[in-house]
PDB file of C-alpha atoms and ligand atoms in Angstrom:
ATOM      1  CA  MET A   1    -110.897 181.057  98.413  1.00 91.00           C
ATOM      2  CA  LYS A   2    -112.340 179.121 101.356  1.00 95.00           C
ATOM      3  CA  ILE A   3    -109.956 177.709 103.570  1.00 97.00           C
ATOM      4  CA  LEU A   4    -110.398 173.856 105.300  1.00 98.00           C
ATOM      5  CA  ILE A   5    -107.604 172.858 107.606  1.00 98.00           C
ATOM      6  CA  ILE A   6    -107.776 169.370 108.469  1.00 98.00           C
ATOM      7  CA  THR A   7    -105.369 168.489 111.689  1.00 98.00           C
ATOM      8  CA  GLY A   8    -104.417 165.123 113.114  1.00 98.00           C
ATOM      9  CA  PRO A   9    -101.318 162.564 113.968  1.00 98.00           C
ATOM     10  CA  PRO A  10     -99.834 160.900 111.007  1.00 97.00           C
ATOM     11  CA  TYR A  11    -101.394 157.525 110.131  1.00 97.00           C
ATOM     12  CA  SER A  12    -104.939 159.238 111.064  1.00 97.00           C
ATOM     13  CA  GLY A  13    -106.249 158.729 107.695  1.00 96.00           C
ATOM     14  CA  LYS A  14    -106.086 162.805 106.971  1.00 97.00           C
ATOM     15  CA  GLY A  15    -105.078 162.532 103.574  1.00 96.00           C
ATOM     16  CA  THR A  16    -107.783 159.789 102.820  1.00 97.00           C
ATOM     17  CA  GLN A  17    -110.491 161.840 104.593  1.00 98.00           C
ATOM     18  CA  CYS A  18    -109.063 165.254 102.427  1.00 98.00           C
ATOM     19  CA  GLU A  19    -109.919 163.226  99.043  1.00 98.00           C
ATOM     20  CA  ILE A  20    -113.278 162.586  99.812  1.00 98.00           C
ATOM     21  CA  LEU A  21    -113.490 166.112 100.815  1.00 98.00           C
ATOM     22  CA  GLU A  22    -112.226 167.199  97.506  1.00 97.00           C
ATOM     23  CA  LYS A  23    -114.635 165.604  95.871  1.00 97.00           C
ATOM     24  CA  THR A  24    -117.549 166.497  98.137  1.00 96.00           C
ATOM     25  CA  LEU A  25    -116.752 170.133  98.212  1.00 96.00           C
ATOM     26  CA  GLY A  26    -114.952 170.817  95.006  1.00 96.00           C
ATOM     27  CA  TYR A  27    -111.932 172.154  96.836  1.00 97.00           C
ATOM     28  CA  LYS A  28    -108.649 171.769  95.817  1.00 97.00           C
ATOM     29  CA  HIS A  29    -106.955 169.168  98.205  1.00 97.00           C
ATOM     30  CA  ILE A  30    -103.352 170.133  99.328  1.00 98.00           C
ATOM     31  CA  SER A  31    -101.295 167.918 101.195  1.00 98.00           C
ATOM     32  CA  THR A  32     -97.829 169.723 101.981  1.00 97.00           C
ATOM     33  CA  GLY A  33     -95.985 166.202 102.130  1.00 97.00           C
ATOM     34  CA  GLU A  34     -97.218 165.435  98.785  1.00 97.00           C
ATOM     35  CA  ILE A  35     -95.755 168.685  97.625  1.00 97.00           C
ATOM     36  CA  ILE A  36     -92.488 167.985  99.293  1.00 97.00           C
ATOM     37  CA  ARG A  37     -92.360 164.111  97.686  1.00 96.00           C
ATOM     38  CA  ASP A  38     -92.953 165.711  94.275  1.00 96.00           C
ATOM     39  CA  GLU A  39     -90.748 168.534  94.772  1.00 95.00           C
ATOM     40  CA  LYS A  40     -88.331 165.505  95.466  1.00 96.00           C
ATOM     41  CA  GLU A  41     -88.992 163.804  92.308  1.00 96.00           C
ATOM     42  CA  LYS A  42     -88.407 166.738  90.161  1.00 96.00           C
ATOM     43  CA  GLY A  43     -85.242 167.333  91.864  1.00 97.00           C
ATOM     44  CA  SER A  44     -86.162 171.278  92.449  1.00 95.00           C
ATOM     45  CA  LYS A  45     -83.397 172.948  94.916  1.00 94.00           C
ATOM     46  CA  LEU A  46     -86.707 172.901  97.206  1.00 93.00           C
ATOM     47  CA  GLY A  47     -87.090 169.355  97.074  1.00 95.00           C
ATOM     48  CA  ILE A  48     -83.433 168.504  97.567  1.00 96.00           C
ATOM     49  CA  THR A  49     -83.340 170.860 100.657  1.00 95.00           C
ATOM     50  CA  MET A  50     -86.491 169.019 102.132  1.00 96.00           C
ATOM     51  CA  LYS A  51     -85.546 165.405 101.114  1.00 96.00           C
ATOM     52  CA  ASP A  52     -83.827 163.962 104.094  1.00 96.00           C
ATOM     53  CA  TYR A  53     -86.231 165.350 106.295  1.00 97.00           C
ATOM     54  CA  GLU A  54     -89.116 164.047 104.922  1.00 97.00           C
ATOM     55  CA  GLU A  55     -87.229 160.452 104.288  1.00 96.00           C
ATOM     56  CA  LYS A  56     -86.504 160.303 107.913  1.00 96.00           C
ATOM     57  CA  GLY A  57     -89.642 161.228 109.332  1.00 97.00           C
ATOM     58  CA  MET A  58     -88.279 164.520 110.706  1.00 98.00           C
ATOM     59  CA  LEU A  59     -90.279 168.210 110.672  1.00 98.00           C
ATOM     60  CA  VAL A  60     -89.029 170.220 107.452  1.00 98.00           C
ATOM     61  CA  PRO A  61     -87.896 173.251 109.311  1.00 98.00           C
ATOM     62  CA  ASP A  62     -90.244 176.202 109.632  1.00 98.00           C
ATOM     63  CA  LYS A  63     -88.453 178.578 107.534  1.00 97.00           C
ATOM     64  CA  ILE A  64     -88.626 176.254 104.628  1.00 96.00           C
ATOM     65  CA  MET A  65     -92.150 175.615 105.371  1.00 97.00           C
ATOM     66  CA  LYS A  66     -92.880 179.209 104.905  1.00 97.00           C
ATOM     67  CA  VAL A  67     -91.288 179.368 101.419  1.00 95.00           C
ATOM     68  CA  LEU A  68     -93.512 176.588 100.357  1.00 95.00           C
ATOM     69  CA  LEU A  69     -96.937 177.767 102.266  1.00 96.00           C
ATOM     70  CA  ASN A  70     -96.380 181.024 100.283  1.00 95.00           C
ATOM     71  CA  GLN A  71     -95.753 179.341  97.011  1.00 94.00           C
ATOM     72  CA  ILE A  72     -99.086 176.967  97.943  1.00 94.00           C
ATOM     73  CA  ILE A  73    -101.543 180.219  98.609  1.00 94.00           C
ATOM     74  CA  ALA A  74     -99.868 182.188  95.595  1.00 93.00           C
ATOM     75  CA  LYS A  75    -100.851 179.349  93.323  1.00 94.00           C
ATOM     76  CA  HIS A  76    -104.337 178.738  94.474  1.00 94.00           C
ATOM     77  CA  GLU A  77    -105.459 182.028  95.466  1.00 90.00           C
ATOM     78  CA  ALA A  78    -108.197 181.808  92.272  1.00 89.00           C
ATOM     79  CA  ALA A  79    -109.395 178.392  93.599  1.00 92.00           C
ATOM     80  CA  LYS A  80    -113.008 178.076  95.155  1.00 94.00           C
ATOM     81  CA  GLY A  81    -111.383 176.839  98.159  1.00 96.00           C
ATOM     82  CA  ILE A  82    -108.569 174.599  99.537  1.00 97.00           C
ATOM     83  CA  ILE A  83    -108.298 171.528 101.868  1.00 98.00           C
ATOM     84  CA  LEU A  84    -104.997 172.218 103.821  1.00 98.00           C
ATOM     85  CA  ASP A  85    -103.280 168.974 105.047  1.00 98.00           C
ATOM     86  CA  GLY A  86    -100.323 168.512 107.129  1.00 97.00           C
ATOM     87  CA  TYR A  87     -99.926 172.326 107.475  1.00 98.00           C
ATOM     88  CA  PRO A  88     -99.822 173.921 110.482  1.00 98.00           C
ATOM     89  CA  ARG A  89     -97.486 171.252 112.426  1.00 98.00           C
ATOM     90  CA  THR A  90     -95.956 174.005 114.598  1.00 98.00           C
ATOM     91  CA  ILE A  91     -96.751 176.825 116.693  1.00 98.00           C
ATOM     92  CA  PRO A  92     -94.565 178.959 114.478  1.00 98.00           C
ATOM     93  CA  GLN A  93     -96.194 177.371 111.260  1.00 98.00           C
ATOM     94  CA  VAL A  94     -99.829 178.456 112.851  1.00 98.00           C
ATOM     95  CA  ASP A  95     -98.082 182.514 112.964  1.00 98.00           C
ATOM     96  CA  THR A  96     -97.002 182.110 109.628  1.00 98.00           C
ATOM     97  CA  LEU A  97    -100.542 180.756 108.282  1.00 97.00           C
ATOM     98  CA  LEU A  98    -102.109 183.551 109.796  1.00 97.00           C
ATOM     99  CA  GLU A  99     -99.651 186.528 109.115  1.00 97.00           C
ATOM    100  CA  ILE A 100    -100.002 185.067 105.314  1.00 95.00           C
ATOM    101  CA  LEU A 101    -103.612 185.132 105.373  1.00 95.00           C
ATOM    102  CA  GLU A 102    -103.968 188.665 106.893  1.00 95.00           C
ATOM    103  CA  GLU A 103    -101.756 189.650 104.283  1.00 94.00           C
ATOM    104  CA  LYS A 104    -103.987 188.715 101.899  1.00 92.00           C
ATOM    105  CA  GLN A 105    -107.399 189.618 103.784  1.00 92.00           C
ATOM    106  CA  LYS A 106    -108.275 186.173 103.869  1.00 93.00           C
ATOM    107  CA  SER A 107    -109.013 183.961 106.744  1.00 94.00           C
ATOM    108  CA  VAL A 108    -109.361 180.291 107.604  1.00 97.00           C
ATOM    109  CA  HIS A 109    -113.067 178.634 107.082  1.00 97.00           C
ATOM    110  CA  GLN A 110    -112.889 175.848 109.317  1.00 98.00           C
ATOM    111  CA  VAL A 111    -110.586 173.733 110.944  1.00 98.00           C
ATOM    112  CA  ILE A 112    -111.078 170.024 111.730  1.00 98.00           C
ATOM    113  CA  ASN A 113    -108.852 167.856 114.051  1.00 98.00           C
ATOM    114  CA  ILE A 114    -109.180 163.997 113.542  1.00 98.00           C
ATOM    115  CA  ALA A 115    -108.365 162.313 116.538  1.00 97.00           C
ATOM    116  CA  VAL A 116    -106.830 158.704 116.773  1.00 97.00           C
ATOM    117  CA  SER A 117    -105.139 156.730 119.727  1.00 96.00           C
ATOM    118  CA  LYS A 118    -101.603 155.844 119.231  1.00 96.00           C
ATOM    119  CA  GLU A 119    -102.143 151.923 119.150  1.00 97.00           C
ATOM    120  CA  GLU A 120    -104.079 152.375 116.225  1.00 97.00           C
ATOM    121  CA  LEU A 121    -102.174 154.846 114.714  1.00 97.00           C
ATOM    122  CA  LEU A 122     -99.400 152.264 114.760  1.00 97.00           C
ATOM    123  CA  ASP A 123    -101.740 149.495 113.458  1.00 96.00           C
ATOM    124  CA  ARG A 124    -102.527 151.863 110.493  1.00 96.00           C
ATOM    125  CA  ALA A 125     -98.978 152.637 110.047  1.00 97.00           C
ATOM    126  CA  LYS A 126     -97.893 148.895 109.820  1.00 96.00           C
ATOM    127  CA  ALA A 127    -100.789 148.178 107.601  1.00 95.00           C
ATOM    128  CA  ARG A 128     -99.851 151.079 105.227  1.00 94.00           C
ATOM    129  CA  ALA A 129     -96.247 150.008 105.153  1.00 95.00           C
ATOM    130  CA  LYS A 130     -97.153 146.743 102.967  1.00 94.00           C
ATOM    131  CA  SER A 131     -98.614 148.632 100.226  1.00 93.00           C
ATOM    132  CA  SER A 132     -96.829 151.874 100.114  1.00 93.00           C
ATOM    133  CA  ASP A 133     -93.646 153.254  98.098  1.00 91.00           C
ATOM    134  CA  ARG A 134     -92.863 156.235 100.787  1.00 93.00           C
ATOM    135  CA  VAL A 135     -89.354 155.544 101.733  1.00 93.00           C
ATOM    136  CA  ASP A 136     -90.609 156.975 105.201  1.00 95.00           C
ATOM    137  CA  ASP A 137     -93.194 154.030 105.626  1.00 95.00           C
ATOM    138  CA  LYS A 138     -91.132 151.306 105.575  1.00 94.00           C
ATOM    139  CA  ASP A 139     -89.580 151.812 108.920  1.00 94.00           C
ATOM    140  CA  ALA A 140     -91.475 151.038 112.121  1.00 95.00           C
ATOM    141  CA  SER A 141     -88.771 153.253 114.291  1.00 96.00           C
ATOM    142  CA  ILE A 142     -89.768 156.251 111.840  1.00 97.00           C
ATOM    143  CA  HIS A 143     -93.349 155.593 112.402  1.00 97.00           C
ATOM    144  CA  LEU A 144     -92.815 155.871 116.201  1.00 97.00           C
ATOM    145  CA  LYS A 145     -90.433 159.027 115.839  1.00 97.00           C
ATOM    146  CA  ARG A 146     -93.359 160.728 113.809  1.00 97.00           C
ATOM    147  CA  ILE A 147     -95.989 160.268 116.393  1.00 98.00           C
ATOM    148  CA  ALA A 148     -93.483 161.296 119.300  1.00 98.00           C
ATOM    149  CA  LEU A 149     -93.114 164.739 116.845  1.00 98.00           C
ATOM    150  CA  PHE A 150     -96.707 165.212 116.721  1.00 98.00           C
ATOM    151  CA  GLU A 151     -96.928 164.927 120.241  1.00 98.00           C
ATOM    152  CA  GLU A 152     -94.130 167.535 120.921  1.00 98.00           C
ATOM    153  CA  ASN A 153     -94.524 169.933 118.359  1.00 98.00           C
ATOM    154  CA  SER A 154     -97.985 169.408 116.567  1.00 98.00           C
ATOM    155  CA  LYS A 155    -100.415 168.840 119.757  1.00 98.00           C
ATOM    156  CA  PRO A 156     -99.162 172.359 120.929  1.00 98.00           C
ATOM    157  CA  ALA A 157     -99.864 173.927 117.607  1.00 98.00           C
ATOM    158  CA  ILE A 158    -103.578 172.388 117.688  1.00 98.00           C
ATOM    159  CA  GLN A 159    -103.810 174.044 120.990  1.00 98.00           C
ATOM    160  CA  TYR A 160    -102.744 176.940 119.800  1.00 98.00           C
ATOM    161  CA  LEU A 161    -105.055 176.915 116.846  1.00 98.00           C
ATOM    162  CA  LYS A 162    -108.048 176.668 119.452  1.00 98.00           C
ATOM    163  CA  GLU A 163    -107.087 179.412 121.131  1.00 97.00           C
ATOM    164  CA  LYS A 164    -107.324 181.756 118.111  1.00 96.00           C
ATOM    165  CA  MET A 165    -110.415 179.762 116.496  1.00 97.00           C
ATOM    166  CA  GLU A 166    -112.761 177.215 116.632  1.00 97.00           C
ATOM    167  CA  VAL A 167    -111.245 173.717 115.918  1.00 98.00           C
ATOM    168  CA  VAL A 168    -113.976 170.507 115.748  1.00 98.00           C
ATOM    169  CA  ASP A 169    -112.657 167.586 116.949  1.00 98.00           C
ATOM    170  CA  ILE A 170    -113.528 164.288 115.097  1.00 98.00           C
ATOM    171  CA  ASP A 171    -113.952 160.918 116.700  1.00 98.00           C
ATOM    172  CA  GLY A 172    -110.922 159.019 114.264  1.00 97.00           C
ATOM    173  CA  MET A 173    -111.667 155.825 115.156  1.00 97.00           C
ATOM    174  CA  GLY A 174    -113.445 153.049 112.930  1.00 96.00           C
ATOM    175  CA  SER A 175    -114.334 153.007 109.161  1.00 96.00           C
ATOM    176  CA  ILE A 176    -113.485 155.510 106.540  1.00 97.00           C
ATOM    177  CA  ASN A 177    -117.307 156.106 105.826  1.00 98.00           C
ATOM    178  CA  ASN A 178    -118.023 156.474 109.482  1.00 98.00           C
ATOM    179  CA  ILE A 179    -114.977 159.120 110.026  1.00 98.00           C
ATOM    180  CA  ALA A 180    -116.271 160.621 106.891  1.00 98.00           C
ATOM    181  CA  SER A 181    -119.676 161.292 107.789  1.00 98.00           C
ATOM    182  CA  ARG A 182    -118.529 162.390 111.298  1.00 98.00           C
ATOM    183  CA  ILE A 183    -116.747 165.188 109.478  1.00 98.00           C
ATOM    184  CA  HIS A 184    -119.621 165.634 107.065  1.00 97.00           C
ATOM    185  CA  GLN A 185    -122.087 166.670 109.826  1.00 97.00           C
ATOM    186  CA  GLN A 186    -119.812 169.272 111.239  1.00 97.00           C
ATOM    187  CA  LEU A 187    -118.638 170.969 107.967  1.00 97.00           C
ATOM    188  CA  ILE A 188    -120.451 174.505 107.832  1.00 95.00           C
TER     189      ILE A 188
HETATM  190  P1  LIG B   1     -97.112 163.892 105.343  1.00 87.49           P
HETATM  191  O1  LIG B   1     -97.359 163.587 103.555  1.00 87.49           O
HETATM  192  O2  LIG B   1     -98.186 164.750 105.617  1.00 87.49           O
HETATM  193  O3  LIG B   1     -97.206 162.649 106.008  1.00 87.49           O
HETATM  194  O4  LIG B   1     -95.784 164.312 105.328  1.00 87.49           O
HETATM  195  C1  LIG B   1     -94.632 163.710 105.109  1.00 87.49           C
HETATM  196  C2  LIG B   1     -93.307 164.530 105.536  1.00 87.49           C
HETATM  197  O5  LIG B   1     -93.258 165.517 104.999  1.00 87.49           O
HETATM  198  C3  LIG B   1     -93.291 164.796 107.164  1.00 87.49           C
HETATM  199  O6  LIG B   1     -92.940 163.638 107.650  1.00 87.49           O
HETATM  200  C4  LIG B   1     -92.543 165.798 106.973  1.00 87.49           C
HETATM  201  O7  LIG B   1     -90.973 165.570 107.183  1.00 87.49           O
HETATM  202  C5  LIG B   1     -92.791 166.539 106.020  1.00 87.49           C
HETATM  203  N1  LIG B   1     -93.433 167.930 106.081  1.00 87.49           N
HETATM  204  C6  LIG B   1     -94.952 167.980 105.844  1.00 87.49           C
HETATM  205  N2  LIG B   1     -95.459 168.688 106.079  1.00 87.49           N
HETATM  206  C7  LIG B   1     -94.677 169.386 106.875  1.00 87.49           C
HETATM  207  C8  LIG B   1     -95.131 170.496 107.925  1.00 87.49           C
HETATM  208  N3  LIG B   1     -96.037 171.221 107.774  1.00 87.49           N
HETATM  209  N4  LIG B   1     -93.796 170.920 108.717  1.00 87.49           N
HETATM  210  C9  LIG B   1     -92.749 170.398 108.677  1.00 87.49           C
HETATM  211  N5  LIG B   1     -92.539 169.163 107.840  1.00 87.49           N
HETATM  212  C10 LIG B   1     -93.377 168.803 107.002  1.00 87.49           C
END
């Protein structure tokens, strides 16, 4: 199972790029945010536990995310590859991922980090709010909070990842197609 990690701030268009990559690479796109929303819909115990965090734009605690990640890896072990979207988001999540993979004698194939300016993120968040039915997309204060949480937790986590492996930085400004082709050129 090849593991491709796509990182970047909220509203950077990670999900859209992962959908494109899913088609071109034939890997399974796994968005932890999507899984959380599905679990919430199903009303599972895990979903009920994560609901408040997701709807308020807060990070689900690392301990709970560890349970989720274990389930994800176990479920897709036979897949050709997975594209991990939305994980890791904190330094402890990087360690958890690497520990689980080591136990299973697997490794990360590539990490791609999409960079977008804060101003553009807020514009994209506003545009997304118009068509989205996500609770967390509707509130402008949540947009700001999520970007702040990215700066506080996820940026250091990406930096930490960079100390452990190569991370390819991609300019995430411009059209969806332009960004997709920049990513495509870097795939190994
Ligand atoms: P996303 O769909 O990636 O925008 O994620 C939506 C929400 O799910 C986030 O705001 C968090 O509340 C939660 N979430 C998703 N992935 C993680 C993660 N790796 N760690 C903590 N919370 C997460």
